[in-house]
Backbone as a ProteinNet text record, in pm:
[ID]
protein_1_A
[PRIMARY]
MRRLLILSLAAMASALPARADELPLPLGELARPGRVLMLRHANAPGFGDPPDFVIGDCSTQRNLDASGRDQARRLGARLRLAGLSNARVLSSQWCRALETARLLALGPVEPLPVLNSFFQRPGDRQAILDGLRVFLARLPVDGQPVIVVTHQVVVNAFTDATPPAGGGSIFQLNGTGAPTWLGTIPEIR
[TERTIARY]
1676	1676.8	1684	1792.2	1808.6	1693.7	1641.6	1504.4	1388.5	1383.6	1263.7	1309.1	1420.2	1438.6	1403.8	1449.4	1415.3	1257.7	1197.9	1040.6	1000.6	1049.1	985.3	1013.1	1129.1	1168.4	1080	1067.2	951.7	802.4	775.4	646.5	623.8	712.3	732.3	725.5	807.7	816.6	700.7	627.2	495.2	384.9	390.8	299.7	305.7	435.5	455.9	423.8	380.5	349.7	480.4	475.5	587.8	636.3	531.3	560	459.9	481.4	407	259	214.1	82.7	-12.8	34.1	-40.1	-103.1	-105.8	-158.7	-258.6	-385.2	-494.6	-533.9	-553.5	-574.9	-739.1	-801.7	-934.7	-899.9	-999.3	-973.7	-982.8	-1042.6	-1047.6	-890.1	-788.3	-661.6	-605	-647.9	-601.1	-654.7	-767.5	-817	-741.9	-627.1	-556.9	-444.1	-405.9	-286.1	-145.3	-82.5	44.5	26.8	-88.4	-99.7	-86.5	-27	-17	-65.9	-156.8	-201.6	-119.7	-30.9	29.4	-57.9	-134.4	-231.9	-197.1	-215	-196.5	-334.2	-330.7	-440	-519.7	-659.2	-761.4	-737.4	-826.4	-818.5	-803.5	-685.9	-669.5	-639.7	-711.3	-683	-553.4	-479.3	-362.2	-239.9	-121.9	7.4	105.4	157.7	253.5	162.7	223.6	163.3	218.5	148.2	189.2	323.4	413	550.9	539.3	424.3	415.3	335.8	315.6	243.9	298	205.8	253.4	167.2	266.1	201.4	119.8	-15.8	-100.1	-196.8	-177.8	-275	-330.5	-436.6	-497	-511	-540	-566.4	-465.1	-333.5	-220.8	-187	-251.9	-221.7	-331.9	-274.9	-368.8	-460.9	-593.6	-663.7	-759.6	-834.2	-915.4	-1035.7	-1085.3	-1222.1	-1323	-1450.6	-1572.6	-1557.3	-1504.8	-1476.8	-1374.6	-1281.3	-1178.1	-1236.4	-1324.7	-1372.6	-1477.7	-1544.4	-1639.4	-1555.7	-1421.2	-1358.5	-1299.6	-1260.5	-1198.9	-1332.2	-1442.1	-1547.6	-1595	-1604.4	-1642.8	-1533.4	-1394.4	-1296.8	-1313.3	-1325.2	-1350.7	-1462.6	-1580.9	-1692.2	-1663	-1597.9	-1565.1	-1480.2	-1381.5	-1295.1	-1351.3	-1459.4	-1529.2	-1618	-1676.1	-1748.9	-1664.3	-1536.8	-1444.5	-1385.6	-1432.6	-1382.5	-1293.1	-1258	-1151.3	-1220.7	-1214.2	-1287.2	-1185.3	-1082.4	-977.9	-826.1	-816.6	-684.1	-628.6	-494	-429.5	-421.3	-446.2	-446.3	-348.6	-243.3	-138.6	-153.9	-94.9	-103.6	3.7	37	123.9	60.5	129.8	86.4	28.7	12.8	-43.3	-194.5	-279.6	-415.8	-489.3	-436.4	-525.9	-503.5	-386.1	-358.7	-451.7	-443.1	-510	-663.2	-708.7	-845.3	-879.9	-805.9	-835.7	-838.4	-734.9	-740.3	-864.2	-899.5	-1001.6	-1145.6	-1153.8	-1283.7	-1292.5	-1188.3	-1205.5	-1275.8	-1289.1	-1356.7	-1322.1	-1202.9	-1154.5	-1083.5	-1072.1	-1002.5	-941.6	-885.3	-819.2	-708.2	-669.5	-568.2	-446.7	-326.9	-203.1	-128.2	-93.6	26.5	152.2	208.2	338.9	432.8	513.6	602.7	691.3	708	785.6	684	571	474.4	459.4	534.1	519.4	576.3	525.7	575.9	713.3	796.7	916.3	920.6	810.7	805.9	868.1	830.8	898.3	1028	1057.2	1172.2	1256	1317.4	1385.6	1514	1560.1	1650.3	1592.7	1469.6	1419.6	1386.7	1411.7	1363.9	1434.5	1564.7	1629.1	1586.6	1578.8	1540.3	1398.4	1291.4	1164.1	1144.9	1229	1233	1286.7	1413.5	1482.4	1384.2	1323.6	1217.7	1103	1051.7	940.1	975.5	1104.2	1146.4	1164	1213.3	1225.5	1087.1	1011.3	873.1	807.4	814.7	763.5	831.7	957.6	1017	984.1	939.8	898.5	772.9	681.7	536.2	544.5	447.3	442.2	401.2	448	429.2	294.5	239.5	107.1	1.3	47.2	-45.7	-164.3	-238.9	-347	-310.9	-403	-389.3	-341	-273.3	-215.2	-239.3	-291.3	-317.3	-214.3	-147.7	-61	-117.9	-144.9	-193.1	-78.8	-37.4	79.9	68.2	159.4	179.7	237.3	198.2	238.3	388.4	441.1	598.3	672.1	603.3	641.2	621.5	483	443.9	554.3	570.7	638.9	777.7	836.8	989.1	993.5	883.9	874.9	876.7	778.8	712.4	762.4	793.3	813.6	682.2	577.1	449.3	393.1	304.1	249.9	103.3	38	-102.5	-208.5	-308.4	-402.6	-441.7	-489.3	-535.5	-620	-603.3	-703	-654.1	-544.4	-497.9	-381.3	-350.8	-235.8	-194.8	-91.9	-43.4	-49.6	-85.1	-98	45	93	219.2	201.3	279.9	280.9	386.3	410.8	502.2	581.6	711.2	808.6	933.4	901.2	1013.4	1118.7	1118.2	1219.3	1155.7	1252.5	1196	1156.7	1157.5	1108	997.7	890.6	776	742.5	689.6	667	543.5	559.7	462	356.3	238.1	139.3	46.5	52.4	-25.9	-106.4	-186.6	-264.6	-412.8	-464.4	-598.2	-685.3	-805.5	-866.8	-890.8	-902.9	-923.7	-1068.8	-1089.5	-1226.4	-1266.4	-1373.4	-1432.8	-1563.7
-2654.5	-2689.8	-2566.1	-2479.7	-2347.7	-2260.2	-2254.9	-2179.8	-2232.4	-2356.7	-2424.4	-2374.9	-2386	-2343.3	-2216.6	-2113.2	-1963.5	-1956.8	-2013.6	-2001.9	-2057.3	-2170.9	-2229.3	-2135.8	-2079	-1981.5	-1858.3	-1809.9	-1698.6	-1724.9	-1843.3	-1881.1	-1896.9	-1959.3	-1972.8	-1821.9	-1724.8	-1610.6	-1533.9	-1539.1	-1464.4	-1519.4	-1642.6	-1692.1	-1639.1	-1574	-1520.2	-1378.6	-1350.8	-1204.5	-1124.5	-1014.9	-939.8	-833.2	-794.2	-694	-737.6	-702.1	-723.6	-661.1	-597.7	-564.6	-634.2	-746.8	-823.2	-969	-992.8	-1089	-1072	-1042.7	-1012.7	-1138.2	-1102.4	-1204.3	-1170.7	-1269.5	-1230.3	-1157.4	-1064.9	-979.4	-1055.5	-1181.8	-1268.9	-1317.2	-1301.9	-1335.6	-1248.8	-1125.7	-1030.1	-1048.6	-1121.9	-1154.8	-1266.5	-1332.2	-1452.4	-1389.8	-1445.9	-1382.7	-1361.7	-1260.7	-1237.4	-1165.4	-1104.8	-1045.8	-900.8	-816.3	-691	-647.8	-545	-476.3	-365.7	-323.7	-190.9	-139.8	-24.5	32.3	179.2	215.6	354.5	423.6	549.6	622.9	628.6	663.3	656.9	787.7	802.2	901.5	1050.2	1116.9	1265.6	1342	1390.8	1480	1549.7	1546.6	1627.5	1559.4	1632.5	1566.6	1615.9	1553.6	1597.1	1695.2	1772.3	1867.2	2030.5	2121.6	2241.2	2281.9	2356.1	2403.1	2411.2	2483.6	2535.5	2444.2	2312.4	2228.4	2198.2	2171.8	2154.2	2038	1933.4	1793.3	1874.9	1811.9	1844.2	1961.1	2024	2120.6	2081.8	2016.6	1975.1	2080.3	2205.3	2311.1	2338.2	2281.8	2312.4	2200	2086.2	1953.1	1923.3	1822.7	1776	1665.7	1672.5	1594	1499.8	1386.3	1320.4	1389.3	1357.1	1415.4	1332.7	1362.5	1280.1	1133	1128.4	976.2	910.3	981.7	905.1	878.1	967.6	903.9	809.5	812.3	698.8	580.2	577.7	449.4	397.2	484.8	418.4	356.8	420.9	358.4	224	213	98.2	-27.8	14	-83.6	-131.4	-46.5	-88.4	-173.6	-150.9	-238.8	-371	-383	-504.6	-582.2	-515.3	-585.7	-659.1	-572.1	-628.6	-754.2	-737.6	-864.3	-981.3	-940.1	-1051.4	-1105.9	-1065.4	-1136.2	-1035	-929.3	-851.3	-765.4	-786.9	-724.3	-659.2	-714.5	-668.5	-656.5	-530.5	-491	-386.8	-384.7	-246.2	-184.2	-48.2	38.3	148.1	183.8	284.5	359.4	482.9	576.3	660.5	720.6	823.5	953	1040.8	1166.7	1245.9	1220.7	1329.3	1296.5	1408.3	1411.6	1313.9	1305.9	1207	1070.9	1027.7	898.3	861.1	963.9	949.6	941.4	1040.8	1031.5	877	833.5	712.2	605.7	603.2	516.5	512.6	622.5	650.2	604.9	642.4	607.8	442.7	366	227.6	167.6	240.4	216.7	69.8	29	-89.4	-82	22.6	34.5	164.2	203.9	334.4	344.5	481.8	496.3	571.8	488.9	546.2	610.3	730.7	773.8	732.2	703.6	632	717.7	808.6	863.9	788.4	667.5	578.6	547	596.3	575.5	701.3	799.6	933.3	931.4	1003	1035.9	1085.8	1051.4	1111	1160.7	1166.6	1205.1	1354.3	1450.5	1592.9	1616.1	1486.5	1480.8	1369.9	1366.6	1245.5	1193.4	1310	1285	1186.3	1175.1	1093.1	962.9	920.8	785.5	680.6	678.9	559.8	548.2	658.8	661.9	585.5	631.9	620.1	459.8	398	266.6	178.9	233.4	151	150.5	251.3	251.1	158.2	151.8	77.1	-86.7	-109.9	-252.8	-284	-186.9	-236.5	-252	-154.6	-170	-289.4	-326.1	-454.9	-589.4	-576.5	-686.8	-704	-605.3	-603.2	-672.7	-680.2	-712.4	-876	-906.9	-1068.6	-1137.7	-1257.4	-1312.8	-1374.1	-1403.2	-1472.4	-1371	-1235.7	-1135.1	-1089.7	-1003.7	-949.4	-870.2	-892.3	-820.9	-664	-626.2	-485	-412.3	-302.7	-220.5	-94.7	-63.3	64.8	126.7	255.8	335.8	441.5	455.5	512.9	589.9	616.1	679.6	604.1	624.7	539.6	537.8	635.3	644.4	524.6	516.7	434.1	287.4	279.4	132.7	100.6	174.1	150.6	103.8	187.2	164.4	45.9	5.4	-122.2	-242.2	-229.8	-347.7	-360.4	-250.4	-243.9	-250.3	-202.5	-210.8	-70.2	-46.8	100	88.9	72.6	29.4	149.3	158	255.4	315.9	414.9	505.9	390.1	365.6	298.5	141.2	96.2	-32.6	-51.8	-200.1	-235.3	-365.9	-404.7	-534.4	-605.3	-728.4	-808.5	-883.6	-886.5	-955.5	-1047.5	-1165.2	-1239.9	-1198	-1171	-1124.7	-1252.1	-1231.5	-1356.8	-1310.5	-1206.9	-1175.3	-1105.8	-1060.3	-979	-847.6	-751.9	-614.9	-650.1	-782.8	-806.7	-918.8	-889.6	-990.5	-1053	-1151	-1230	-1177	-1126.2	-1060.6	-1165.8	-1160.5	-1265.1	-1231.2	-1094	-1036.4	-900.6	-873.2	-752.7	-773.9	-664.2	-660.3	-626.5	-663.8	-626.5	-479.4	-400.9	-268.6	-246.2	-150.5	-109.7	7.1	-5.8	93.4	144.8
-3229.3	-3088.3	-3016.3	-3056.2	-2967.4	-2990.5	-3111.3	-3128.8	-3039.6	-3025	-2955.2	-2786.8	-2749.2	-2631.7	-2596	-2669.3	-2650.3	-2650.9	-2736.5	-2740	-2616.7	-2565.9	-2432.4	-2320.6	-2301.2	-2216.6	-2223.8	-2342.4	-2345.8	-2316.8	-2347.6	-2316.8	-2146.5	-2093	-1939.4	-1881.4	-1941.6	-1887.8	-1884	-1994	-2009.4	-1919	-1879.8	-1780.5	-1631.3	-1619.9	-1468.6	-1466.1	-1343.2	-1345.4	-1355.4	-1436.9	-1478.8	-1354.1	-1278.4	-1174.6	-1064.2	-943.7	-819.1	-810.9	-912.9	-918.8	-1012.4	-1051	-1158.2	-1099.6	-967.3	-915.2	-802.6	-859.6	-752.7	-644.8	-533	-435.4	-389.2	-335.4	-279.9	-137.9	-116.4	17.1	121.9	141.4	246.5	301.6	201.9	241	349.3	343.1	456	579.5	598.4	739.6	817.3	732	807.7	885.5	994.6	1075.8	1010	1053.2	1000.7	860.9	815.3	689.3	699.2	603.7	599.3	460.3	462.4	329.3	340.3	237.5	193.2	105.9	136.1	64.3	23.2	-99.3	-137	-126.7	-76.5	-25.4	-151.4	-109.1	-221.9	-287.9	-398.1	-495.3	-432.8	-488.1	-449.7	-568.1	-641.2	-757.5	-752.2	-873.2	-859	-859.8	-824.3	-839.4	-743.1	-644.8	-547.8	-439	-380.3	-281.3	-313.4	-272.1	-289.8	-236.8	-281.1	-219.5	-73.8	-28.1	116.1	204.3	161.5	237.5	380.4	471.7	607.2	665	711.2	769.7	903	886.5	1002.5	976.8	859.8	800.7	675.1	668.6	551.6	436.8	499.1	392.5	294.9	335.9	256.2	165.1	163.7	110.2	-6	-76	-181.9	-105.9	-117	-28	-122.5	-59.7	-101.3	-166.3	-275.4	-313.2	-287.1	-331.8	-301.1	-346.5	-458.6	-501	-440.3	-385.9	-281	-177.7	-108.9	15.8	-5.8	-96.5	-123.9	-168.5	-220.8	-254.2	-122.2	-26.9	78.8	172.3	178.7	249.1	191.3	66.1	-12.4	7.9	12.4	38.2	182.6	271.3	433.4	421.8	374.5	362.6	306.6	194.7	139.4	231.4	293.9	372.5	500.1	555.6	650.5	617.1	502.6	435.4	425.3	395.8	362	494.8	619.4	739.3	813.9	774.1	830.8	947.6	1075.5	1181.1	1286.8	1290.3	1392.7	1314.8	1281.3	1207.8	1297.1	1289	1330.4	1193.5	1209.4	1115.4	1123.5	1017	1040.5	926.3	932	812.6	807.8	674	667.1	730.3	773.1	826.6	758.2	611.4	516.2	528.6	507.2	554.9	465.2	324.6	230.8	287.6	338.8	370.9	497.3	603.7	718.2	706.8	614.7	589.8	526.6	428.4	373.8	480.3	577	676.7	787.5	816.1	885.1	837.9	695	626.2	601.8	615.3	614	714.5	817.2	948.8	999.6	1021.9	1056.4	1185.5	1249.8	1387.8	1384.4	1513.9	1531.5	1439.6	1412.5	1319.2	1380	1364.9	1420.5	1316.9	1331.2	1215.4	1250.5	1138.2	1141.8	1026.4	1072.5	985.1	880.7	908.9	802.6	692	684.9	584.1	500.1	524.5	472.3	330.8	244.7	105.1	99.8	1.8	-11.2	-157.7	-217.8	-366.9	-378.4	-298.6	-294.5	-223.2	-148.5	-66.6	-75.5	-200.8	-233.4	-148.2	-64.6	31.7	159.5	164.7	281.9	252.8	109.7	71	138	159.6	223	364.3	436.5	571.8	583.6	492.6	505.5	483.6	370.4	356.7	451.5	509.2	613.3	750.8	764.7	884.4	870.6	735.2	712.2	735.9	686.1	682.8	827.5	911.2	1056.9	1126.8	1100.8	1153.9	1104.3	984.8	951.9	1021.6	1037.2	1098.6	1248.4	1298.5	1445.5	1465.9	1365.7	1379.2	1398.1	1487.2	1509.2	1377.8	1345.8	1239.1	1233.5	1333.3	1360.6	1433	1431.8	1469	1397	1451	1381.2	1244.9	1139	1018.4	1041.6	957.5	968.9	831.7	847.3	712	749.2	629.5	640.1	506.3	534	437.7	413.7	282	245.4	98.8	25.9	-101.5	-209.6	-339.3	-461	-469.1	-435.8	-424.2	-332	-220.7	-111.7	-160.4	-189.6	-229.3	-357	-461.1	-565.9	-529.8	-432.7	-412.8	-332.9	-254.6	-161.7	-243.4	-337.8	-401.2	-562.2	-605	-757.3	-839.2	-769.7	-817.9	-815.3	-905.8	-909.6	-907.9	-780.6	-745.7	-775.3	-841.9	-848.8	-714	-713.1	-582.2	-525.2	-390.1	-305.6	-342.5	-417	-438.4	-351.6	-354.4	-264.4	-261.9	-207.1	-207.8	-73.2	-59.8	56.5	71.8	209.8	218.9	345.2	381.5	490.9	568	690.1	766	784.9	793.8	816.1	922.6	982.7	1092.1	1037.2	910.3	851.1	790.4	734.9	683.1	526.2	489.5	350.6	361.1	399.8	413.9	276.8	274.8	160.5	97.9	-38.2	-128.5	-164.4	-164.5	-187.3	-331.9	-333.4	-445.6	-422.1	-491	-489.1	-468.3	-400.6	-371.5	-501.7	-534.4	-661.2	-640.9	-758.6	-745.5	-708.1	-640	-573.6	-655	-739.5	-828.2	-782.9
[MASK]
+++++++++++++++++++++++++++++++++++++++++++++++++++++++++++++++++++++++++++++++++++++++++++++++++++++++++++++++++++++++++++++++++++++++++++++++++++++++++++++++++++++++++++++++++++++++++++++

């Protein structure tokens, strides 16, 4: 009997997504009111940034390559085809995130420091996550869809997911700093 119980529990656990990046949703989900897409910037080869990088000076940062720019454009086109035409778009201040957000072509892009990476600045982690939660809590639960373009380290800390470049998670706003996670967007190749 005990063995049967253990096997039953194991079978049920294997049917559930183990991580927040394992449940893909149709892109049309994002067009509904109160939705947020937390998007990792598109492909930017390399790892981290040079030690002397400066926010606002793209020549000192790791940037999107041609495939990353194409990836962002294709994602924007697919989102528009899925019915997303009126989104609020916010981005980290890093050039690769800002360029991803602009290439989506879904609206004006607002830089938002609480979307900045803390990969090379681990002391900023808690302030960024706290600020992101405050920002999300203040958004109207029935408002226009919001797209936030950030970095893998921020998405991972917020969702326990590791999306691919140009991937992300969709949330339903609920008036708190912990919106309801709905799933991921399909990877754009």
